[in-house]
Amino acid sequence: MLKIGLSINGESINLSVPDETTLLSLLRDYLHLTGAKLGCGVGDCGACSVIVGGKLVNSCLMLAIQADGLEVQTIEGLAKAGSLHPIQKAFEERASLQCGFCGPGVIMSTKALLDQNPNPTTQEIRDALSGNLCRCTGYTKMIEAAHEAANFLRDNSNGLLGSKQCQKK
Ligand code: FES
Ligand code: FES
């Protein structure tokens, strides 16, 4: 067993898990944060995407111990006080998802992009989502939602997540 201490969505967590535990298993099986999905389990689909230390990772490929001491952001941490994060809101308004299985990963990939690049081109959004496989959509509405969220976040540079609604552009 390994002792791990990390921050998940701003909350400090300390626990012991078997050595081989992946970060995805830590989130889903030990902490019951089931937003990140187990799709392929081998790094191909992006359904398990979360942000660790500011970088997007496939949590199925990362051992939990590798996140020791780091800040982990998951889809569960985006909505605040009952209000969707602007990225989530834009995806909802654009009906960018169908079955939704890929959604948490796609949204975390979008967040990782916009955290680094607040004004991405369509090609940069395509590149950022290239590791997220979606069986249902053609990605067009996801890209529109990413642009809309980027516009909103730039227009509200303090990143307020509260009662303001995303404005359709
Ligand atoms: S489940 Fe991790 S990349 Fe597919
Ligand atoms: S919405 Fe179904 S896999 Fe993407």
PDB file of C-alpha atoms and ligand atoms in Angstrom:
ATOM      1  CA  MET A   1       0.000   0.000   0.000  1.00  0.00           C
ATOM      2  CA  LEU A   2       1.117   3.556  -0.737  1.00  0.00           C
ATOM      3  CA  LYS A   3       0.162   6.655   1.184  1.00  0.00           C
ATOM      4  CA  ILE A   4      -0.886   9.477  -1.106  1.00  0.00           C
ATOM      5  CA  GLY A   5      -1.662  13.106  -0.369  1.00  0.00           C
ATOM      6  CA  LEU A   6      -3.094  15.297  -3.078  1.00  0.00           C
ATOM      7  CA  SER A   7      -5.586  18.045  -3.704  1.00  0.00           C
ATOM      8  CA  ILE A   8      -8.681  17.209  -5.703  1.00  0.00           C
ATOM      9  CA  ASN A   9     -10.789  20.158  -6.822  1.00  0.00           C
ATOM     10  CA  GLY A  10      -9.312  22.183  -3.975  1.00  0.00           C
ATOM     11  CA  GLU A  11      -9.908  19.606  -1.266  1.00  0.00           C
ATOM     12  CA  SER A  12      -6.944  17.943   0.445  1.00  0.00           C
ATOM     13  CA  ILE A  13      -7.159  14.170   0.351  1.00  0.00           C
ATOM     14  CA  ASN A  14      -4.952  11.642   2.129  1.00  0.00           C
ATOM     15  CA  LEU A  15      -5.420   7.925   1.650  1.00  0.00           C
ATOM     16  CA  SER A  16      -3.630   4.629   1.126  1.00  0.00           C
ATOM     17  CA  VAL A  17      -4.077   2.581  -2.030  1.00  0.00           C
ATOM     18  CA  PRO A  18      -2.406  -0.479  -3.584  1.00  0.00           C
ATOM     19  CA  ASP A  19       0.785   0.372  -5.456  1.00  0.00           C
ATOM     20  CA  GLU A  20      -0.683  -0.325  -8.898  1.00  0.00           C
ATOM     21  CA  THR A  21      -3.738   1.917  -8.487  1.00  0.00           C
ATOM     22  CA  THR A  22      -4.220   4.270 -11.400  1.00  0.00           C
ATOM     23  CA  LEU A  23      -5.315   7.841 -10.896  1.00  0.00           C
ATOM     24  CA  LEU A  24      -8.570   6.962 -12.676  1.00  0.00           C
ATOM     25  CA  SER A  25      -9.215   4.143 -10.218  1.00  0.00           C
ATOM     26  CA  LEU A  26      -8.356   6.423  -7.296  1.00  0.00           C
ATOM     27  CA  LEU A  27     -10.941   8.920  -8.507  1.00  0.00           C
ATOM     28  CA  ARG A  28     -13.686   6.480  -9.407  1.00  0.00           C
ATOM     29  CA  ASP A  29     -13.250   3.538  -7.039  1.00  0.00           C
ATOM     30  CA  TYR A  30     -11.886   5.195  -3.913  1.00  0.00           C
ATOM     31  CA  LEU A  31     -13.343   8.706  -4.053  1.00  0.00           C
ATOM     32  CA  HIS A  32     -16.500   7.962  -6.081  1.00  0.00           C
ATOM     33  CA  LEU A  33     -15.770  10.792  -8.501  1.00  0.00           C
ATOM     34  CA  THR A  34     -17.184   9.017 -11.538  1.00  0.00           C
ATOM     35  CA  GLY A  35     -17.114  11.866 -14.054  1.00  0.00           C
ATOM     36  CA  ALA A  36     -13.871  10.671 -15.632  1.00  0.00           C
ATOM     37  CA  LYS A  37     -14.759   7.524 -17.536  1.00  0.00           C
ATOM     38  CA  LEU A  38     -12.986   4.253 -18.194  1.00  0.00           C
ATOM     39  CA  GLY A  39     -13.238   3.936 -21.952  1.00  0.00           C
ATOM     40  CA  CYS A  40     -10.310   2.167 -23.570  1.00  0.00           C
ATOM     41  CA  GLY A  41      -7.996   2.008 -20.566  1.00  0.00           C
ATOM     42  CA  VAL A  42      -4.943   2.317 -22.809  1.00  0.00           C
ATOM     43  CA  GLY A  43      -4.664   6.020 -23.591  1.00  0.00           C
ATOM     44  CA  ASP A  44      -6.583   6.093 -26.855  1.00  0.00           C
ATOM     45  CA  CYS A  45      -9.990   7.635 -26.121  1.00  0.00           C
ATOM     46  CA  GLY A  46      -9.542  10.534 -23.678  1.00  0.00           C
ATOM     47  CA  ALA A  47     -12.670   9.650 -21.697  1.00  0.00           C
ATOM     48  CA  CYS A  48     -10.570   9.646 -18.531  1.00  0.00           C
ATOM     49  CA  SER A  49      -9.027  13.101 -19.083  1.00  0.00           C
ATOM     50  CA  VAL A  50      -8.348  15.202 -15.993  1.00  0.00           C
ATOM     51  CA  ILE A  51      -5.953  18.044 -15.241  1.00  0.00           C
ATOM     52  CA  VAL A  52      -2.999  17.309 -12.955  1.00  0.00           C
ATOM     53  CA  GLY A  53      -0.599  20.059 -11.995  1.00  0.00           C
ATOM     54  CA  GLY A  54      -2.085  22.205 -14.740  1.00  0.00           C
ATOM     55  CA  LYS A  55      -1.575  19.617 -17.466  1.00  0.00           C
ATOM     56  CA  LEU A  56      -4.121  17.427 -19.188  1.00  0.00           C
ATOM     57  CA  VAL A  57      -3.518  13.735 -18.546  1.00  0.00           C
ATOM     58  CA  ASN A  58      -5.142  10.429 -19.360  1.00  0.00           C
ATOM     59  CA  SER A  59      -5.821   9.272 -15.823  1.00  0.00           C
ATOM     60  CA  CYS A  60      -6.027   5.635 -16.946  1.00  0.00           C
ATOM     61  CA  LEU A  61      -2.325   5.774 -17.790  1.00  0.00           C
ATOM     62  CA  MET A  62      -1.148   7.588 -14.661  1.00  0.00           C
ATOM     63  CA  LEU A  63      -0.473   5.865 -11.385  1.00  0.00           C
ATOM     64  CA  ALA A  64      -2.164   7.486  -8.435  1.00  0.00           C
ATOM     65  CA  ILE A  65       1.190   7.861  -6.692  1.00  0.00           C
ATOM     66  CA  GLN A  66       2.398  10.052  -9.572  1.00  0.00           C
ATOM     67  CA  ALA A  67      -0.192  12.629  -8.506  1.00  0.00           C
ATOM     68  CA  ASP A  68       1.159  12.706  -4.959  1.00  0.00           C
ATOM     69  CA  GLY A  69       1.460  16.323  -3.823  1.00  0.00           C
ATOM     70  CA  LEU A  70      -0.262  17.694  -6.915  1.00  0.00           C
ATOM     71  CA  GLU A  71      -3.522  19.488  -7.642  1.00  0.00           C
ATOM     72  CA  VAL A  72      -6.028  17.417  -9.599  1.00  0.00           C
ATOM     73  CA  GLN A  73      -8.985  19.006 -11.370  1.00  0.00           C
ATOM     74  CA  THR A  74     -11.899  16.862 -12.447  1.00  0.00           C
ATOM     75  CA  ILE A  75     -15.238  17.606 -14.056  1.00  0.00           C
ATOM     76  CA  GLU A  76     -16.842  17.501 -10.602  1.00  0.00           C
ATOM     77  CA  GLY A  77     -14.917  20.640  -9.617  1.00  0.00           C
ATOM     78  CA  LEU A  78     -16.106  22.871 -12.449  1.00  0.00           C
ATOM     79  CA  ALA A  79     -19.622  23.845 -11.416  1.00  0.00           C
ATOM     80  CA  LYS A  80     -19.702  26.241  -8.463  1.00  0.00           C
ATOM     81  CA  ALA A  81     -22.613  26.916  -6.152  1.00  0.00           C
ATOM     82  CA  GLY A  82     -25.015  25.163  -8.471  1.00  0.00           C
ATOM     83  CA  SER A  83     -23.955  27.121 -11.564  1.00  0.00           C
ATOM     84  CA  LEU A  84     -22.352  25.381 -14.479  1.00  0.00           C
ATOM     85  CA  HIS A  85     -18.869  26.457 -15.527  1.00  0.00           C
ATOM     86  CA  PRO A  86     -19.024  28.574 -18.713  1.00  0.00           C
ATOM     87  CA  ILE A  87     -17.570  25.687 -20.707  1.00  0.00           C
ATOM     88  CA  GLN A  88     -20.266  23.342 -19.430  1.00  0.00           C
ATOM     89  CA  LYS A  89     -22.896  25.998 -20.100  1.00  0.00           C
ATOM     90  CA  ALA A  90     -21.709  26.504 -23.657  1.00  0.00           C
ATOM     91  CA  PHE A  91     -21.739  22.756 -24.308  1.00  0.00           C
ATOM     92  CA  GLU A  92     -25.256  22.573 -22.903  1.00  0.00           C
ATOM     93  CA  GLU A  93     -26.543  25.537 -24.928  1.00  0.00           C
ATOM     94  CA  ARG A  94     -25.021  24.220 -28.147  1.00  0.00           C
ATOM     95  CA  ALA A  95     -26.239  20.663 -27.488  1.00  0.00           C
ATOM     96  CA  SER A  96     -22.650  19.660 -28.169  1.00  0.00           C
ATOM     97  CA  LEU A  97     -22.969  16.173 -26.696  1.00  0.00           C
ATOM     98  CA  GLN A  98     -25.311  13.300 -27.396  1.00  0.00           C
ATOM     99  CA  CYS A  99     -24.822  10.213 -25.198  1.00  0.00           C
ATOM    100  CA  GLY A 100     -22.388  12.231 -23.078  1.00  0.00           C
ATOM    101  CA  PHE A 101     -19.885   9.470 -22.348  1.00  0.00           C
ATOM    102  CA  CYS A 102     -17.015  11.450 -23.817  1.00  0.00           C
ATOM    103  CA  GLY A 103     -18.250  14.712 -22.304  1.00  0.00           C
ATOM    104  CA  PRO A 104     -16.247  14.987 -19.081  1.00  0.00           C
ATOM    105  CA  GLY A 105     -13.042  14.272 -20.968  1.00  0.00           C
ATOM    106  CA  VAL A 106     -13.863  16.678 -23.778  1.00  0.00           C
ATOM    107  CA  ILE A 107     -14.767  19.435 -21.352  1.00  0.00           C
ATOM    108  CA  MET A 108     -11.596  18.935 -19.295  1.00  0.00           C
ATOM    109  CA  SER A 109      -9.548  19.025 -22.510  1.00  0.00           C
ATOM    110  CA  THR A 110     -11.303  22.264 -23.440  1.00  0.00           C
ATOM    111  CA  LYS A 111     -10.582  23.692 -20.001  1.00  0.00           C
ATOM    112  CA  ALA A 112      -6.915  22.740 -20.210  1.00  0.00           C
ATOM    113  CA  LEU A 113      -6.738  24.517 -23.568  1.00  0.00           C
ATOM    114  CA  LEU A 114      -8.501  27.686 -22.447  1.00  0.00           C
ATOM    115  CA  ASP A 115      -6.424  27.845 -19.248  1.00  0.00           C
ATOM    116  CA  GLN A 116      -3.328  28.064 -21.457  1.00  0.00           C
ATOM    117  CA  ASN A 117      -4.746  29.791 -24.518  1.00  0.00           C
ATOM    118  CA  PRO A 118      -7.753  32.040 -23.916  1.00  0.00           C
ATOM    119  CA  ASN A 119      -8.233  32.872 -27.606  1.00  0.00           C
ATOM    120  CA  PRO A 120      -7.684  29.664 -29.562  1.00  0.00           C
ATOM    121  CA  THR A 121      -8.203  29.252 -33.275  1.00  0.00           C
ATOM    122  CA  THR A 122     -10.524  26.560 -34.566  1.00  0.00           C
ATOM    123  CA  GLN A 123      -7.491  24.499 -35.517  1.00  0.00           C
ATOM    124  CA  GLU A 124      -6.060  24.850 -32.019  1.00  0.00           C
ATOM    125  CA  ILE A 125      -9.372  23.641 -30.585  1.00  0.00           C
ATOM    126  CA  ARG A 126      -9.373  20.719 -33.012  1.00  0.00           C
ATOM    127  CA  ASP A 127      -5.826  19.864 -31.952  1.00  0.00           C
ATOM    128  CA  ALA A 128      -6.766  20.112 -28.256  1.00  0.00           C
ATOM    129  CA  LEU A 129      -9.688  17.730 -28.738  1.00  0.00           C
ATOM    130  CA  SER A 130      -7.800  15.341 -30.994  1.00  0.00           C
ATOM    131  CA  GLY A 131      -7.214  12.944 -28.110  1.00  0.00           C
ATOM    132  CA  ASN A 132     -10.902  12.727 -27.243  1.00  0.00           C
ATOM    133  CA  LEU A 133     -12.865  10.202 -29.241  1.00  0.00           C
ATOM    134  CA  CYS A 134     -16.580  10.797 -29.664  1.00  0.00           C
ATOM    135  CA  ARG A 135     -18.707   8.174 -31.348  1.00  0.00           C
ATOM    136  CA  CYS A 136     -21.828  10.336 -31.533  1.00  0.00           C
ATOM    137  CA  THR A 137     -21.034  13.813 -32.809  1.00  0.00           C
ATOM    138  CA  GLY A 138     -19.108  15.426 -35.598  1.00  0.00           C
ATOM    139  CA  TYR A 139     -17.239  17.720 -33.188  1.00  0.00           C
ATOM    140  CA  THR A 140     -18.595  20.852 -34.885  1.00  0.00           C
ATOM    141  CA  LYS A 141     -20.816  21.811 -31.973  1.00  0.00           C
ATOM    142  CA  MET A 142     -18.037  21.089 -29.506  1.00  0.00           C
ATOM    143  CA  ILE A 143     -15.785  23.485 -31.376  1.00  0.00           C
ATOM    144  CA  GLU A 144     -18.530  26.119 -31.463  1.00  0.00           C
ATOM    145  CA  ALA A 145     -19.018  25.668 -27.720  1.00  0.00           C
ATOM    146  CA  ALA A 146     -15.293  26.020 -27.066  1.00  0.00           C
ATOM    147  CA  HIS A 147     -15.245  29.304 -29.009  1.00  0.00           C
ATOM    148  CA  GLU A 148     -18.328  30.515 -27.146  1.00  0.00           C
ATOM    149  CA  ALA A 149     -16.828  29.634 -23.764  1.00  0.00           C
ATOM    150  CA  ALA A 150     -13.540  31.305 -24.707  1.00  0.00           C
ATOM    151  CA  ASN A 151     -15.415  34.472 -25.717  1.00  0.00           C
ATOM    152  CA  PHE A 152     -17.345  34.465 -22.464  1.00  0.00           C
ATOM    153  CA  LEU A 153     -14.272  33.871 -20.316  1.00  0.00           C
ATOM    154  CA  ARG A 154     -12.349  36.650 -22.085  1.00  0.00           C
ATOM    155  CA  ASP A 155     -15.274  39.038 -21.666  1.00  0.00           C
ATOM    156  CA  ASN A 156     -15.413  38.139 -17.977  1.00  0.00           C
ATOM    157  CA  SER A 157     -11.714  38.046 -17.319  1.00  0.00           C
ATOM    158  CA  ASN A 158     -12.101  37.283 -13.641  1.00  0.00           C
ATOM    159  CA  GLY A 159     -13.551  33.957 -14.771  1.00  0.00           C
ATOM    160  CA  LEU A 160     -16.688  34.419 -12.702  1.00  0.00           C
ATOM    161  CA  LEU A 161     -18.668  31.220 -12.678  1.00  0.00           C
ATOM    162  CA  GLY A 162     -21.625  32.544 -10.776  1.00  0.00           C
ATOM    163  CA  SER A 163     -24.974  33.756 -11.930  1.00  0.00           C
ATOM    164  CA  LYS A 164     -23.852  35.208 -15.281  1.00  0.00           C
ATOM    165  CA  GLN A 165     -25.046  33.269 -18.242  1.00  0.00           C
ATOM    166  CA  CYS A 166     -23.050  32.605 -21.391  1.00  0.00           C
ATOM    167  CA  GLN A 167     -24.226  34.929 -24.109  1.00  0.00           C
ATOM    168  CA  LYS A 168     -24.753  33.465 -27.538  1.00  0.00           C
ATOM    169  CA  LYS A 169     -22.515  35.227 -30.061  1.00  0.00           C
TER     170      LYS A 169
HETATM  171  S1  FES B   1      -9.845   5.406 -20.733  1.00  0.00           S
HETATM  172 FE1  FES B   1      -8.039   6.576 -20.620  1.00  0.00          FE
HETATM  173  S2  FES B   1      -7.598   7.160 -22.660  1.00  0.00           S
HETATM  174 FE2  FES B   1      -9.322   5.799 -22.825  1.00  0.00          FE
HETATM  175  S1  FES B   2     -21.490  12.250 -27.151  1.00  0.00           S
HETATM  176 FE1  FES B   2     -21.490  10.061 -27.228  1.00  0.00          FE
HETATM  177  S2  FES B   2     -19.379   9.537 -27.302  1.00  0.00           S
HETATM  178 FE2  FES B   2     -19.409  11.693 -27.451  1.00  0.00          FE
END
